[in-house]
Amino acid sequence: MGITEELHEQQARGLAEIGSASDLSALDAVRVAYLGKKGSLTTVLRGLGALPAEERPVAGKVSNEVRVALESAVEAKREELSAAALRTRIGEQAVDVTLPGRGRPVGSRHLIEQIRSEIVEIFLGLGYRIAEGPEVELDYYNFTALNQPPDHPARSLQDTFYVRDLSGDTAAVEGESDVLLRTHTSPVQVHVMEEQKPPIYVLAPGKVYRRDAADPSHLPQFTQIEGLVVDEGITFADLKGTLDHVCKAIFGPDRRTRFRPHFFPFTEPSAEVDVSCGICGGEGCRFCKGTGWLEILGCGMVDPNVFGYVGIDPERYSGFAFGMGVERIAALKYDLPDLRILLEGDMRFLRQF
Ligand SMILES: [Zn+2]
């Protein structure tokens, strides 16, 4: 085979290999195999000098044409492969603007706070205003002015956290301090009546403290909502109508209420209020322990003795007061088996509300 044929054969083979190179590195390998320092075309070109003088011009011209043909084919293929590689990379990195964004977790108000503000809204709608009082309270406001003077037996009903060092204290009762964590929100009633003359329509939500061990139905710190109304001509019917309305607003319009006689030192008469069971509708079930009723709050007509402590004339004014536990309402409304779950901060529970 003459050198011209060999060159043409190399060109045909080289062009075929260039055409089938699948990526840039395969293409470069083909280029080196033909056009590199030790490539097959280079080897042929080096051998031109050994040809007879009359053959050299033709062989030189053909070999140059073959080199140019291979080089331009490599260049064209390189551009083609680069463009394809770029398209692939763009495809891989592309942002799909139709994909939904990554959700960021959004916080929400705690269930206790939700119910507290729900109840506050109901009373604001009835024309009440919000009153507040200190959580660290004087014995006088927590007990004495609520008709529980130092020798009153009802004081032992409540287990109290005393704040001050008892030694050398001049507390009214031996072994107790005259500074304590309030055991109910009722002392706010006394503060309000000291500061304001009737008509009084206030709601006092806040934290209270009892020396109870936490168990499914008790917490050492919980949230109470106290209400107080003092005006001319207030009767037990006003109390019943108000609380019946509030229970329906909290639990639903189909729920009924009943009032059972009870005792509180600062109201007379006093009652506990039950709401009909939402699970059985009053028929009796395990949730309501077969009674058809759920106890939700305590209330009564303000004892005239309490008016005596704050200088309100019981001949002219009458009033009612009530107190409810927010955690208990949460438990009844959402069928919580254990109050402690409200304070554990378990996100699986909290996210449900
Ligand atoms: Zn029931």
PDB file of N, CA, C and O and ligand atoms in Angstrom, residues 277-294, ligand 1:
ATOM      1  N   CYS A 277     -72.533  16.651  79.665  1.00  0.00           N
ATOM      2  CA  CYS A 277     -71.427  15.948  79.009  1.00  0.00           C
ATOM      3  C   CYS A 277     -71.583  16.026  77.489  1.00  0.00           C
ATOM      4  O   CYS A 277     -72.651  15.734  76.946  1.00  0.00           O
ATOM      5  N   GLY A 278     -70.493  16.429  76.815  1.00  0.00           N
ATOM      6  CA  GLY A 278     -70.558  16.579  75.364  1.00  0.00           C
ATOM      7  C   GLY A 278     -70.411  15.260  74.637  1.00  0.00           C
ATOM      8  O   GLY A 278     -70.705  15.156  73.446  1.00  0.00           O
ATOM      9  N   ILE A 279     -69.954  14.230  75.346  1.00  0.00           N
ATOM     10  CA  ILE A 279     -69.728  12.945  74.682  1.00  0.00           C
ATOM     11  C   ILE A 279     -71.018  12.140  74.639  1.00  0.00           C
ATOM     12  O   ILE A 279     -71.386  11.592  73.609  1.00  0.00           O
ATOM     13  N   CYS A 280     -71.743  12.102  75.751  1.00  0.00           N
ATOM     14  CA  CYS A 280     -72.974  11.295  75.794  1.00  0.00           C
ATOM     15  C   CYS A 280     -74.218  12.180  75.738  1.00  0.00           C
ATOM     16  O   CYS A 280     -75.338  11.664  75.714  1.00  0.00           O
ATOM     17  N   GLY A 281     -74.040  13.499  75.754  1.00  0.00           N
ATOM     18  CA  GLY A 281     -75.197  14.391  75.696  1.00  0.00           C
ATOM     19  C   GLY A 281     -76.032  14.364  76.963  1.00  0.00           C
ATOM     20  O   GLY A 281     -77.193  14.767  76.955  1.00  0.00           O
ATOM     21  N   GLY A 282     -75.479  13.846  78.074  1.00  0.00           N
ATOM     22  CA  GLY A 282     -76.217  13.837  79.337  1.00  0.00           C
ATOM     23  C   GLY A 282     -76.752  12.461  79.712  1.00  0.00           C
ATOM     24  O   GLY A 282     -77.313  12.279  80.785  1.00  0.00           O
ATOM     25  N   GLU A 283     -76.556  11.475  78.822  1.00  0.00           N
ATOM     26  CA  GLU A 283     -77.052  10.120  79.091  1.00  0.00           C
ATOM     27  C   GLU A 283     -76.233   9.419  80.182  1.00  0.00           C
ATOM     28  O   GLU A 283     -76.748   8.557  80.889  1.00  0.00           O
ATOM     29  N   GLY A 284     -74.943   9.783  80.268  1.00  0.00           N
ATOM     30  CA  GLY A 284     -74.043   9.091  81.201  1.00  0.00           C
ATOM     31  C   GLY A 284     -73.079   8.215  80.429  1.00  0.00           C
ATOM     32  O   GLY A 284     -73.500   7.364  79.639  1.00  0.00           O
ATOM     33  N   CYS A 285     -71.772   8.458  80.630  1.00  0.00           N
ATOM     34  CA  CYS A 285     -70.765   7.656  79.946  1.00  0.00           C
ATOM     35  C   CYS A 285     -69.518   7.626  80.818  1.00  0.00           C
ATOM     36  O   CYS A 285     -69.502   8.190  81.907  1.00  0.00           O
ATOM     37  N   ARG A 286     -68.461   6.971  80.329  1.00  0.00           N
ATOM     38  CA  ARG A 286     -67.252   6.875  81.141  1.00  0.00           C
ATOM     39  C   ARG A 286     -66.618   8.246  81.368  1.00  0.00           C
ATOM     40  O   ARG A 286     -66.068   8.524  82.424  1.00  0.00           O
ATOM     41  N   PHE A 287     -66.689   9.112  80.336  1.00  0.00           N
ATOM     42  CA  PHE A 287     -66.057  10.427  80.427  1.00  0.00           C
ATOM     43  C   PHE A 287     -66.654  11.250  81.574  1.00  0.00           C
ATOM     44  O   PHE A 287     -65.944  11.936  82.294  1.00  0.00           O
ATOM     45  N   CYS A 288     -67.966  11.150  81.759  1.00  0.00           N
ATOM     46  CA  CYS A 288     -68.633  11.912  82.816  1.00  0.00           C
ATOM     47  C   CYS A 288     -68.905  11.025  84.032  1.00  0.00           C
ATOM     48  O   CYS A 288     -69.709  11.384  84.892  1.00  0.00           O
ATOM     49  N   LYS A 289     -68.251   9.878  84.071  1.00  0.00           N
ATOM     50  CA  LYS A 289     -68.407   8.905  85.169  1.00  0.00           C
ATOM     51  C   LYS A 289     -69.872   8.535  85.387  1.00  0.00           C
ATOM     52  O   LYS A 289     -70.344   8.392  86.521  1.00  0.00           O
ATOM     53  N   GLY A 290     -70.607   8.447  84.280  1.00  0.00           N
ATOM     54  CA  GLY A 290     -71.982   7.973  84.344  1.00  0.00           C
ATOM     55  C   GLY A 290     -73.008   8.990  84.797  1.00  0.00           C
ATOM     56  O   GLY A 290     -74.198   8.683  84.868  1.00  0.00           O
ATOM     57  N   THR A 291     -72.561  10.224  85.112  1.00  0.00           N
ATOM     58  CA  THR A 291     -73.504  11.204  85.663  1.00  0.00           C
ATOM     59  C   THR A 291     -74.175  12.052  84.584  1.00  0.00           C
ATOM     60  O   THR A 291     -75.228  12.637  84.821  1.00  0.00           O
ATOM     61  N   GLY A 292     -73.550  12.149  83.413  1.00  0.00           N
ATOM     62  CA  GLY A 292     -74.085  13.026  82.363  1.00  0.00           C
ATOM     63  C   GLY A 292     -73.675  14.483  82.541  1.00  0.00           C
ATOM     64  O   GLY A 292     -74.030  15.335  81.727  1.00  0.00           O
ATOM     65  N   TRP A 293     -72.921  14.771  83.627  1.00  0.00           N
ATOM     66  CA  TRP A 293     -72.548  16.168  83.915  1.00  0.00           C
ATOM     67  C   TRP A 293     -71.054  16.282  84.207  1.00  0.00           C
ATOM     68  O   TRP A 293     -70.448  15.360  84.744  1.00  0.00           O
ATOM     69  N   LEU A 294     -70.470  17.454  83.879  1.00  0.00           N
ATOM     70  CA  LEU A 294     -69.063  17.724  84.139  1.00  0.00           C
ATOM     71  C   LEU A 294     -68.962  19.012  84.956  1.00  0.00           C
ATOM     72  O   LEU A 294     -69.514  20.046  84.558  1.00  0.00           O
TER      73      LEU A 294
HETATM   74 ZN    ZN B   1     -70.950  11.535  79.378  1.00  0.00          ZN
END
